[in-house]
């Protein structure tokens, strides 16, 4: 599979003036490296299905959205496609394509901390110690609810670009990032004072799904067909391994020595295919670093 990376929006926008325009949000900030991953993946899905459904182009609206606002924008047709973490209310209100876009890496979370706090996190021995510290998370991110329901302290933050600023200011202690997101973000010149604590992972199942307006069933059929074809060929896993935003996480064996803080996700519906091996990359059957147990 040849993966076309970067500039997907611009490339598709110039293919033809008659292409179907699909509205997507713009990046939340310069740090939002995972944005390009999702855009490039959707670009691949559109190419996969172009012969049957015709040419489409992805058009940035010029605005970024919190998860709740982005989902609401689907109903008013301000957006055509929105990707977000899932919960039962979202799955009931919108059409959801139940294929994890990042192959499960979103639920493998590494704490990002200011360099001055790195040694403190290396010394953590129990989940209870971690629970005494405060995590920055998005106001409307399902992850915030997951952490809170598992007994973790969370400072909910509206704007993505504020997360790293709050770490610098000491308003929160760590920012849990998916291992598929963190490496590209920390390469940004503005984040050189931040570091990932790679010997500690918070893990829970958290699929990132595509959501659409329920009226848009033709596009839903197209995206589901294209994603399923990529899944069946193993191309989703290959895409994750090759994309600039996610390739830094591989090989996953680098995390085998990490201590795991295992969390439950009460937001998953019964329709979540947790046992489908084509959907989820596995960190390891058992981590050699052990489990960060509660006291």
Rosetta silent file (secondary structure, phi, psi, omega in degrees, C-alpha in Angstrom):
SEQUENCE: XXXXXXXXXXXXXXXXXXXXXXXXXXXXXXXXXXXXXXXXXXXXXXXXXXXXXXXXXXXXXXXXXXXXXXXXXXXXXXXXXXXXXXXXXXXXXXXXXXXXXXXXXXXXXXXXXXXXXXXXXXXXXXXXXXXXXXXXXXXXXXXXXXXXXXXXXXXXXXXXXXXXXXXXXXXXXXXXXXXXXXXXXXXXXXXXXXXXXXXXXXXXXXXXXXXXXXXXXXXXXXXXXXXXXXXXXXXXXXXXXXXXXXXXXXXXXXXXXXXXXXXXXXXXXXXXXXXXXXXXXXXXXXXXXXXXXXX
SCORE:     score description
SCORE:     0.000 S_00000001
   1 L     0.000  127.543  176.875    0.000    0.000    0.000 S_00000001
   2 L   -96.087  118.636 -176.669    1.383    3.394   -0.961 S_00000001
   3 L   -98.145  125.371  175.328    0.356    5.988    1.609 S_00000001
   4 L   -90.242  117.151 -173.196    0.084    9.620    0.544 S_00000001
   5 L  -109.799  141.139  173.563    1.032   11.673    3.577 S_00000001
   6 L    73.073  154.640  176.684    0.419   15.342    4.312 S_00000001
   7 L    55.131   23.572 -177.710   -1.311   18.032    2.281 S_00000001
   8 H   -60.177  -40.472 -178.462   -4.233   15.691    1.711 S_00000001
   9 H   -62.597  -46.734 -177.829   -6.729   18.517    1.907 S_00000001
  10 H   -66.024  -41.345 -179.416   -4.893   20.642   -0.646 S_00000001
  11 H   -61.362  -47.243 -178.314   -4.321   17.759   -3.041 S_00000001
  12 H   -68.923  -33.972 -177.577   -7.937   16.716   -3.052 S_00000001
  13 H   -65.113  -24.645 -177.098   -9.156   20.281   -3.280 S_00000001
  14 L  -101.086    3.896 -178.568   -7.307   20.736   -6.576 S_00000001
  15 L   -66.538  -47.403 -178.516   -8.315   17.463   -8.232 S_00000001
  16 L  -163.599  144.160 -178.792  -11.465   18.810   -9.819 S_00000001
  17 L   -69.918  -20.801 -175.675  -13.848   21.697   -9.387 S_00000001
  18 L   -92.900    3.111 -178.201  -16.818   19.327   -9.532 S_00000001
  19 L   -65.353  149.457  175.562  -15.696   17.091   -6.642 S_00000001
  20 E   -67.190  129.655 -178.572  -18.010   16.635   -3.678 S_00000001
  21 E   -92.182  123.671  177.915  -16.913   18.965   -0.869 S_00000001
  22 E  -112.610  118.011 -173.426  -16.672   17.390    2.589 S_00000001
  23 E   -84.282  128.274  176.456  -16.280   19.933    5.379 S_00000001
  24 E  -129.323  159.075  178.570  -13.793   19.198    8.166 S_00000001
  25 L   -71.271  163.682  172.509  -12.470   21.270   11.029 S_00000001
  26 L   -90.296  166.186  179.968   -9.085   23.006   10.950 S_00000001
  27 L   -58.147  148.210  179.219   -6.264   22.054   13.367 S_00000001
  28 L   -72.678  -29.319  179.989   -6.792   23.056   16.989 S_00000001
  29 L  -168.094  176.488  175.846   -3.250   24.431   17.253 S_00000001
  30 L   -66.657  -23.123  179.967    0.259   24.099   15.843 S_00000001
  31 L   -78.640  -10.635 -169.295    0.785   21.291   18.388 S_00000001
  32 L   -79.238   68.141 -175.728   -2.121   19.247   16.987 S_00000001
  33 L   -65.468  -33.009 -176.839    0.022   16.687   15.143 S_00000001
  34 H   -67.974  -19.877  178.160   -2.639   13.971   15.232 S_00000001
  35 H   -53.796  -46.200 -176.303   -4.934   16.165   13.114 S_00000001
  36 H   -68.392  -28.740  175.368   -2.909   15.371   10.009 S_00000001
  37 H   -61.077  -50.732 -176.597   -3.069   11.665   10.796 S_00000001
  38 H   -66.543  -40.415  178.752   -6.878   11.647   10.716 S_00000001
  39 H   -63.361  -45.314 -178.883   -7.091   13.854    7.625 S_00000001
  40 H   -66.345  -34.418  177.447   -4.601   11.703    5.722 S_00000001
  41 H   -66.743  -44.889  178.364   -6.421    8.514    6.744 S_00000001
  42 H   -63.581  -36.912  174.914   -9.768    9.849    5.528 S_00000001
  43 H   -56.928  -44.064  178.786   -8.020   10.919    2.318 S_00000001
  44 H   -63.863  -39.430  179.660   -6.911    7.299    1.822 S_00000001
  45 H   -64.717  -40.549  178.063  -10.458    6.048    2.429 S_00000001
  46 H   -65.152  -38.878  175.613  -11.828    8.453   -0.174 S_00000001
  47 H   -64.220  -40.543 -179.372   -9.235    7.248   -2.686 S_00000001
  48 H   -56.988  -34.334 -172.497  -10.130    3.653   -1.843 S_00000001
  49 L  -109.633    8.167 -174.533  -13.768    4.271   -2.803 S_00000001
  50 H   -62.114  -37.322 -177.999  -13.346    6.832   -5.574 S_00000001
  51 H   -60.690  -36.266 -177.695  -14.102    4.371   -8.386 S_00000001
  52 H   -89.465  -34.683 -171.131  -17.553    3.591   -7.023 S_00000001
  53 H  -110.341  -10.881 -179.406  -18.547    6.889   -5.432 S_00000001
  54 L    95.221  174.903 -177.014  -16.637    9.537   -7.385 S_00000001
  55 L   -78.085  139.139  174.381  -14.105   12.181   -6.438 S_00000001
  56 E  -131.597  155.853  176.983  -14.461   14.027   -3.140 S_00000001
  57 E  -128.147  143.705  175.886  -12.419   16.795   -1.594 S_00000001
  58 E   -92.686  126.580 -176.160  -11.772   17.619    2.045 S_00000001
  59 E  -121.370  118.749  176.125  -12.297   21.300    2.777 S_00000001
  60 E   -72.601  138.241 -178.264  -11.128   22.915    5.997 S_00000001
  61 L   -82.141  -16.037 -175.339  -13.658   25.329    7.424 S_00000001
  62 L    90.019   -1.748  179.469  -11.052   27.591    9.007 S_00000001
  63 L  -124.102  145.940  171.483  -12.448   26.893   12.485 S_00000001
  64 L  -106.495  161.150 -172.011  -11.501   24.364   15.143 S_00000001
  65 L  -137.424  146.169  162.991  -14.008   22.868   17.556 S_00000001
  66 L   -67.554  166.381 -176.665  -14.240   21.300   20.962 S_00000001
  67 H   -61.453  -43.348 -179.612  -15.621   17.778   20.701 S_00000001
  68 H   -65.001  -43.374 -179.892  -19.159   18.788   21.693 S_00000001
  69 H   -66.311  -38.207  179.079  -19.227   21.791   19.351 S_00000001
  70 H   -63.822  -41.738  177.758  -17.810   19.740   16.506 S_00000001
  71 H   -66.446  -40.915  177.089  -20.485   17.097   16.892 S_00000001
  72 H   -61.820  -33.094 -179.371  -23.198   19.752   17.076 S_00000001
  73 H   -66.425  -21.605  174.737  -21.803   21.245   13.864 S_00000001
  74 H   -64.596  -37.629 -176.036  -22.682   18.001   12.070 S_00000001
  75 H   -71.157  -30.288  179.381  -26.368   18.646   12.723 S_00000001
  76 L   -95.021    6.141  179.394  -26.237   22.153   11.254 S_00000001
  77 L    63.204   20.414  170.630  -24.128   20.967    8.283 S_00000001
  78 L   -73.263  -25.166  173.352  -21.268   23.259    9.271 S_00000001
  79 L  -129.828  149.127  175.976  -19.176   20.085    9.224 S_00000001
  80 L   -99.308  -38.666 -177.064  -19.612   16.917    7.176 S_00000001
  81 L  -128.830  136.885  174.387  -17.148   14.666    8.997 S_00000001
  82 E  -142.675  134.606  177.070  -15.979   14.803   12.601 S_00000001
  83 E  -108.026  139.055 -174.849  -13.723   12.386   14.465 S_00000001
  84 E  -161.654  162.079  169.528  -14.006   12.071   18.222 S_00000001
  85 E   -66.523  158.299 -170.600  -13.822    9.732   21.175 S_00000001
  86 L  -107.411  157.129  167.162  -17.005    7.801   21.730 S_00000001
  87 L  -156.414  164.692 -174.197  -19.710    7.458   24.345 S_00000001
  88 H   -58.525  -37.032 -179.568  -23.276    6.026   24.238 S_00000001
  89 H   -64.426  -41.408  179.659  -24.977    9.418   23.843 S_00000001
  90 H   -66.072  -40.655 -178.525  -22.855   10.284   20.830 S_00000001
  91 H   -67.972  -26.296  178.513  -23.452    6.908   19.234 S_00000001
  92 H   -81.164  -35.172 -172.936  -27.214    7.343   19.651 S_00000001
  93 H   -83.747  -30.082 -175.523  -27.371   10.913   18.357 S_00000001
  94 L  -123.560  165.193  171.992  -25.075   10.594   15.326 S_00000001
  95 E   -81.015  126.151 -177.390  -24.162    7.981   12.762 S_00000001
  96 E  -116.513  138.811  174.045  -20.968    6.344   13.977 S_00000001
  97 E  -101.837  109.630 -167.936  -18.554    4.186   12.011 S_00000001
  98 L   -83.884   56.970  175.127  -17.306    1.686   14.590 S_00000001
  99 L  -125.974  114.934 -178.059  -13.769    1.233   13.310 S_00000001
 100 L   -61.359  122.696 -173.103  -11.023    2.623   15.593 S_00000001
 101 L   -74.270  -23.311 -179.154   -9.093    5.136   13.497 S_00000001
 102 L  -116.496   22.169  171.296   -5.835    4.806   15.440 S_00000001
 103 L    56.528   30.216  175.734   -5.962    1.054   16.046 S_00000001
 104 L    91.923   -6.976 -177.688   -6.272    1.425   19.816 S_00000001
 105 H   -66.432  -22.533 -178.115   -3.215    3.616   20.390 S_00000001
 106 H   -64.743  -29.015 -179.741   -5.431    6.404   21.717 S_00000001
 107 H   -91.071    6.501  171.599   -6.157    4.375   24.847 S_00000001
 108 E  -105.555  100.709 -167.783   -2.476    3.781   25.594 S_00000001
 109 E  -109.422  127.542  177.786   -1.650    7.025   27.372 S_00000001
 110 E  -105.767  135.273  178.026    1.782    8.249   28.390 S_00000001
 111 E   -71.077  127.359  169.881    2.086   11.133   30.880 S_00000001
 112 E   -97.658  129.594 -176.674    3.669   14.247   29.396 S_00000001
 113 E  -134.016  162.330  170.434    5.297   16.359   32.097 S_00000001
 114 E   -68.264  144.875 -175.855    7.520   19.388   32.421 S_00000001
 115 H   -55.036  -30.130 -179.516   11.164   18.308   32.512 S_00000001
 116 H   -68.202  -16.981 -177.913   11.449   19.557   36.090 S_00000001
 117 H  -103.753    1.751 -171.874    8.847   16.949   37.153 S_00000001
 118 H   -61.125  -46.997 -177.187   10.294   13.964   35.288 S_00000001
 119 H   -64.106  -34.616  178.202   12.124   12.337   38.207 S_00000001
 120 H   -61.779  -40.120 -179.599    9.038   12.585   40.413 S_00000001
 121 H   -74.221  -32.802  176.212    7.030   10.566   37.894 S_00000001
 122 H   -61.852  -29.626 -174.884    9.794    8.004   37.453 S_00000001
 123 L   -86.162   -4.547 -178.503    9.591    7.313   41.188 S_00000001
 124 L   -63.449  134.762 -176.973    5.848    6.572   41.273 S_00000001
 125 L  -118.997  -12.248 -177.070    5.152    3.096   42.645 S_00000001
 126 L  -144.050  157.203  176.192    1.363    2.922   42.948 S_00000001
 127 H   -63.215  -32.793 -179.608   -1.795    4.069   41.221 S_00000001
 128 H   -64.093  -35.755  176.663   -2.768    5.869   44.419 S_00000001
 129 H   -64.889  -41.666  178.984    0.318    8.064   44.141 S_00000001
 130 H   -66.410  -34.079 -179.124   -0.609    8.967   40.572 S_00000001
 131 H   -68.947  -16.815  177.265   -4.172    9.707   41.652 S_00000001
 132 L   -80.146  -11.335  179.581   -2.884   12.403   44.001 S_00000001
 133 L   -99.739  162.727 -173.087   -1.594   14.337   40.989 S_00000001
 134 E  -109.584  128.618  178.491   -3.717   16.306   38.531 S_00000001
 135 E   -96.994  137.600  168.475   -4.096   15.473   34.850 S_00000001
 136 E   -82.978  131.261  174.834   -4.932   18.043   32.171 S_00000001
 137 E  -149.204  162.001 -177.959   -7.647   16.785   29.808 S_00000001
 138 E   -67.939  145.807 -177.968  -10.183   18.291   27.436 S_00000001
 139 L   -55.086  -43.907 -175.469  -13.434   19.603   28.848 S_00000001
 140 L  -108.364   14.551  178.066  -15.570   17.404   26.588 S_00000001
 141 L   -75.193  133.288  173.386  -13.149   14.528   26.036 S_00000001
 142 H   -56.566  -28.113  179.487  -14.548   11.136   27.067 S_00000001
 143 H   -59.011  -34.992  179.677  -11.089   10.494   28.526 S_00000001
 144 H   -60.528  -44.835  178.867  -11.777   13.061   31.249 S_00000001
 145 H   -65.058  -41.814  179.783  -14.804   11.092   32.416 S_00000001
 146 H   -59.474  -47.753  179.765  -12.879    7.802   32.223 S_00000001
 147 H   -61.321  -46.888 -178.713  -10.093    9.155   34.410 S_00000001
 148 H   -62.016  -41.623 -179.379  -12.510   10.652   36.930 S_00000001
 149 H   -67.658  -20.313  176.886  -14.549    7.461   37.169 S_00000001
 150 L   -96.384   10.218  173.406  -11.348    5.572   37.931 S_00000001
 151 L    90.220   14.273 -179.117  -10.480    7.922   40.785 S_00000001
 152 L   -95.556  147.252  176.650   -8.001   10.249   39.051 S_00000001
 153 E   -80.471  134.694 -176.922   -7.901   14.000   39.501 S_00000001
 154 E  -133.013  132.148  168.819   -8.632   15.914   36.301 S_00000001
 155 E  -101.648  109.509 -177.538   -8.381   19.577   35.394 S_00000001
 156 E   -80.622  130.599 -173.845  -10.752   19.980   32.448 S_00000001
 157 E  -124.288  132.228 -175.265   -9.441   22.431   29.855 S_00000001
 158 L   -72.673  -46.262 -173.241  -11.477   23.892   26.998 S_00000001
 159 L  -103.073  133.666 -179.806   -8.728   24.667   24.490 S_00000001
 160 L   -57.976  -43.603 -175.368   -6.142   22.144   23.359 S_00000001
 161 L   -65.371  -15.022  179.123   -3.406   24.771   23.049 S_00000001
 162 H   -80.846  -17.077 -174.322   -3.854   25.624   26.738 S_00000001
 163 H   -59.077  -52.342 -177.282   -2.832   22.142   27.935 S_00000001
 164 H   -68.068  -33.944  175.885    0.910   22.595   27.569 S_00000001
 165 H   -62.312  -39.732  179.923    0.720   26.138   28.953 S_00000001
 166 H   -68.088  -33.068  173.975   -0.995   24.811   32.071 S_00000001
 167 H   -63.251  -43.843  179.979    1.771   22.250   32.539 S_00000001
 168 H   -62.897  -35.586 -177.847    4.342   25.047   32.399 S_00000001
 169 H   -82.704   -6.010 -178.717    2.366   27.068   34.923 S_00000001
 170 L    75.586   16.721 -179.862    2.033   24.112   37.304 S_00000001
 171 L   -80.146  -17.381  167.715   -1.764   24.207   37.116 S_00000001
 172 L  -143.758  161.056 -172.605   -1.739   20.497   36.329 S_00000001
 173 L   -93.916  -30.836 -178.270    0.956   17.879   36.819 S_00000001
 174 E  -154.575  158.904 -178.870    0.711   15.803   33.671 S_00000001
 175 E  -125.128  100.555 -179.516   -1.046   15.593   30.320 S_00000001
 176 E   -68.950  119.041  179.986   -1.936   11.998   29.332 S_00000001
 177 E  -119.486  143.708  174.989   -1.421   11.665   25.570 S_00000001
 178 E   -59.835  140.759 -177.361   -2.018    8.683   23.325 S_00000001
 179 H   -64.038  -17.386  175.075    1.274    7.063   22.390 S_00000001
 180 H   -82.691   -5.814 -178.460    0.283    7.610   18.767 S_00000001
 181 H  -109.784  -33.645 -161.493    0.077   11.375   19.361 S_00000001
 182 H   -68.664  -39.573 -172.395    2.805   12.263   21.797 S_00000001
 183 H   -65.900  -43.021  178.481    6.020   11.900   19.808 S_00000001
 184 H   -66.247  -36.619  179.610    5.033   14.257   17.002 S_00000001
 185 H   -65.920  -41.045 -177.204    3.732   16.804   19.519 S_00000001
 186 H   -74.971  -14.948  174.904    6.952   16.799   21.535 S_00000001
 187 L   -75.788  -14.827 -179.888    9.008   17.356   18.389 S_00000001
 188 L   -65.545  139.373 -174.978    7.366   20.767   18.075 S_00000001
 189 H   -60.510  -26.914 -178.390    9.799   23.575   18.907 S_00000001
 190 H   -76.946  -11.607 -174.321    7.406   25.056   21.474 S_00000001
 191 H  -113.121   23.785 -177.490    7.397   21.843   23.530 S_00000001
 192 L   -69.076  -15.328  177.559   11.104   21.267   24.056 S_00000001
 193 L   -89.823    6.086 -179.784   10.652   21.760   27.808 S_00000001
 194 E  -110.487  154.766 -179.512    8.258   18.782   27.942 S_00000001
 195 E  -145.946  147.096  175.961    9.051   15.075   28.148 S_00000001
 196 E   -90.511  133.610  177.209    7.086   11.823   27.964 S_00000001
 197 E   -88.369   85.178 -170.570    7.387    9.461   30.937 S_00000001
 198 E   -71.637  -10.510  179.930    7.684    6.349   28.775 S_00000001
 199 E   -89.843    8.858 -178.096    8.043    3.945   31.697 S_00000001
 200 E  -140.244  125.379  179.353    4.442    4.627   32.796 S_00000001
 201 E  -129.584  135.934  167.356    1.265    4.070   30.793 S_00000001
 202 E   -96.040  123.556 -174.793   -2.402    4.559   31.599 S_00000001
 203 E  -123.088  135.687  174.456   -4.285    2.015   29.503 S_00000001
 204 L  -164.144  151.645  178.437   -7.979    1.658   28.691 S_00000001
 205 L   -70.484  122.092  179.821   -9.952    0.918   25.511 S_00000001
 206 L  -145.295   91.521  178.276  -10.744    4.227   23.783 S_00000001
 207 L   -77.597  139.636  169.129  -11.669    4.108   20.100 S_00000001
 208 E   -97.395  120.605 -174.959  -11.616    7.272   18.010 S_00000001
 209 E  -113.920  160.943  166.881  -14.500    7.030   15.556 S_00000001
 210 E   -86.002  131.819  175.501  -15.825    8.951   12.565 S_00000001
 211 E  -116.913  143.949 -179.575  -19.184   10.601   13.282 S_00000001
 212 E  -137.900  159.894  168.860  -21.636   11.874   10.662 S_00000001
 213 L   -61.941  137.643 -177.968  -25.069   13.417   10.485 S_00000001
 214 L   -62.984  -18.110  177.655  -27.603   10.576   10.369 S_00000001
 215 L   -76.478  -17.111 -171.776  -29.012   12.016    7.146 S_00000001
 216 L   -93.095   58.510 -172.080  -25.695   11.491    5.373 S_00000001
 217 H   -73.667  -28.598  178.493  -26.073    7.763    4.801 S_00000001
 218 H   -66.003  -43.782  177.265  -24.412    7.645    1.378 S_00000001
 219 H   -66.941  -38.011  177.918  -21.191    9.075    2.794 S_00000001
 220 H   -59.722  -44.084  178.691  -21.494    6.776    5.806 S_00000001
 221 H   -61.826  -41.904 -178.967  -21.719    3.776    3.479 S_00000001
 222 H   -64.148  -49.498 -177.606  -18.696    5.004    1.525 S_00000001
 223 H   -65.944  -40.441  179.338  -16.468    5.611    4.538 S_00000001
 224 H   -65.382  -40.847  178.934  -17.450    2.353    6.207 S_00000001
 225 H   -62.876  -45.573 -179.183  -16.807    0.416    3.014 S_00000001
 226 H   -67.259  -42.509  178.618  -13.391    2.008    2.536 S_00000001
 227 H   -65.151  -41.749  178.976  -12.302    1.609    6.153 S_00000001
 228 H   -62.419  -39.253  178.302  -13.413   -2.020    6.230 S_00000001
 229 H   -63.081  -41.463  178.724  -11.421   -2.740    3.075 S_00000001
 230 H   -66.523  -39.582  179.007   -8.315   -1.199    4.648 S_00000001
 231 H   -62.750  -46.908 -175.869   -8.867   -3.139    7.866 S_00000001
 232 H   -64.327  -30.086  177.942   -9.268   -6.466    6.090 S_00000001
 233 H   -86.604   -7.089 -175.540   -6.003   -5.962    4.173 S_00000001
 234 L    80.885   12.328 -176.390   -4.148   -4.836    7.282 S_00000001
 235 H   -72.969  -25.224  176.415   -3.630   -1.404    5.752 S_00000001
 236 H   -63.436  -46.895  179.088   -4.816    0.448    8.856 S_00000001
 237 H   -61.674  -41.142  179.170   -1.972   -1.057   10.874 S_00000001
 238 H   -64.370  -39.982  179.330    0.475   -0.245    8.068 S_00000001
 239 H   -60.944  -45.229  179.164   -0.832    3.325    7.919 S_00000001
 240 H   -60.281  -41.869 -176.905   -0.280    3.772   11.659 S_00000001
 241 H   -69.192  -27.232 -173.513    3.269    2.415   11.376 S_00000001
 242 H   -99.479  -24.561 -172.445    4.197    4.699    8.471 S_00000001
 243 L   -67.775  139.151 -179.105    2.490    8.004    9.191 S_00000001
 244 L   -56.305  -30.271 -178.057    4.812   10.769   10.491 S_00000001
 245 L   -75.264  -21.651 -172.407    2.484   11.497   13.409 S_00000001
 246 L  -123.385  -15.533 -173.260    2.491    7.905   14.701 S_00000001
 247 H   -65.533  -22.000  179.702    5.567    6.060   13.418 S_00000001
 248 H   -66.383  -14.073 -178.987    7.664    7.240   16.376 S_00000001
 249 H   -79.259  -15.820 -175.010    5.728    4.893   18.664 S_00000001
 250 L   -96.772  151.021   -2.439    7.150    1.806   16.966 S_00000001
 251 L   -73.301  147.702 -178.892    8.336   -0.751   17.748 S_00000001
 252 H   -64.860  -16.303  178.753    5.786   -1.186   20.524 S_00000001
 253 H   -59.687  -19.531  179.050    8.295   -3.376   22.321 S_00000001
 254 H   -63.361  -18.690 -179.082    9.874   -0.209   23.723 S_00000001
 255 H   -97.783    3.936 -176.887    6.931   -0.088   26.167 S_00000001
 256 L   -65.940  -22.360  178.361    7.257   -3.657   27.449 S_00000001
 257 L   -91.123   -0.981 -176.639    9.165   -2.406   30.497 S_00000001
 258 L   -73.851  146.731  170.446    6.547    0.230   31.314 S_00000001
 259 E   -79.571  136.821 -176.851    4.412    0.078   34.428 S_00000001
 260 E  -107.858  128.345  168.905    0.737   -0.098   33.497 S_00000001
 261 E  -101.990  103.560 -174.427   -2.091    1.694   35.258 S_00000001
 262 E   -87.175  125.485  179.820   -5.110   -0.218   33.959 S_00000001
 263 L  -115.878  155.010  172.277   -8.386    1.716   33.862 S_00000001
 264 L   -96.931  152.221  177.725  -11.893    0.659   32.916 S_00000001
 265 L  -115.367  100.285 -177.982  -13.925    2.596   30.363 S_00000001
 266 L   -75.924   -1.962 -176.256  -17.596    2.768   31.424 S_00000001
 267 L   -90.386   -7.751 -176.387  -18.494    4.709   28.260 S_00000001
 268 L   -75.441  135.975  176.835  -18.155    1.832   25.811 S_00000001
 269 L   -83.420  167.817  178.684  -21.353    0.469   24.310 S_00000001
 270 L   -66.986  -13.190 -179.272  -22.039   -3.229   23.830 S_00000001
 271 L   -84.528   -5.667 -179.860  -21.397   -2.710   20.113 S_00000001
 272 L   -70.432  123.382 -176.383  -17.700   -2.014   20.676 S_00000001
 273 L   -88.857   75.645 -177.042  -15.702   -4.843   19.091 S_00000001
 274 L   -70.172  -22.285 -175.838  -12.966   -5.138   21.702 S_00000001
 275 L   -97.873    7.333 -179.805  -12.061   -8.679   20.649 S_00000001
 276 L   -83.012  109.710 -176.136  -11.554   -7.959   16.947 S_00000001
 277 L   -67.976  -15.436  178.590   -7.796   -8.458   16.312 S_00000001
 278 L   -81.067  -12.138 -177.406   -8.027   -6.484   13.055 S_00000001
 279 L   -96.556  -29.101 -165.734   -9.060   -3.339   14.956 S_00000001
 280 L  -124.299  124.508  167.756   -6.584   -3.162   17.822 S_00000001
 281 L   -75.148  142.069 -178.544   -2.811   -3.131   18.008 S_00000001
 282 L  -104.673  131.590  177.901   -1.614   -4.916   21.125 S_00000001
 283 L   -65.578  -54.358  174.350    1.019   -3.418   23.388 S_00000001
 284 L  -175.843  154.381  177.483    1.996   -6.818   24.755 S_00000001
 285 L   -56.664  -44.814  174.777    0.166   -9.772   26.327 S_00000001
 286 L  -143.127  135.850  179.323    1.631   -8.789   29.687 S_00000001
 287 L   -76.585  133.182  178.148    3.889   -5.867   30.435 S_00000001
 288 L   -69.680  -18.108 -179.841    7.271   -6.820   31.829 S_00000001
 289 L   -80.433  -11.095  178.904    7.192   -3.635   33.879 S_00000001
 290 L    89.307  177.499 -179.314    4.227   -4.855   35.896 S_00000001
 291 E  -103.656  135.411  176.910    0.961   -3.241   36.840 S_00000001
 292 L   -77.311   96.024 -171.655    0.821   -0.028   38.841 S_00000001
 293 L   -79.678  153.341  170.027   -1.373   -1.409   41.607 S_00000001
 294 L   -74.852  149.301 -179.296   -3.666    0.494   43.930 S_00000001
 295 L   -79.555    0.000    0.000   -2.548    0.541   47.535 S_00000001
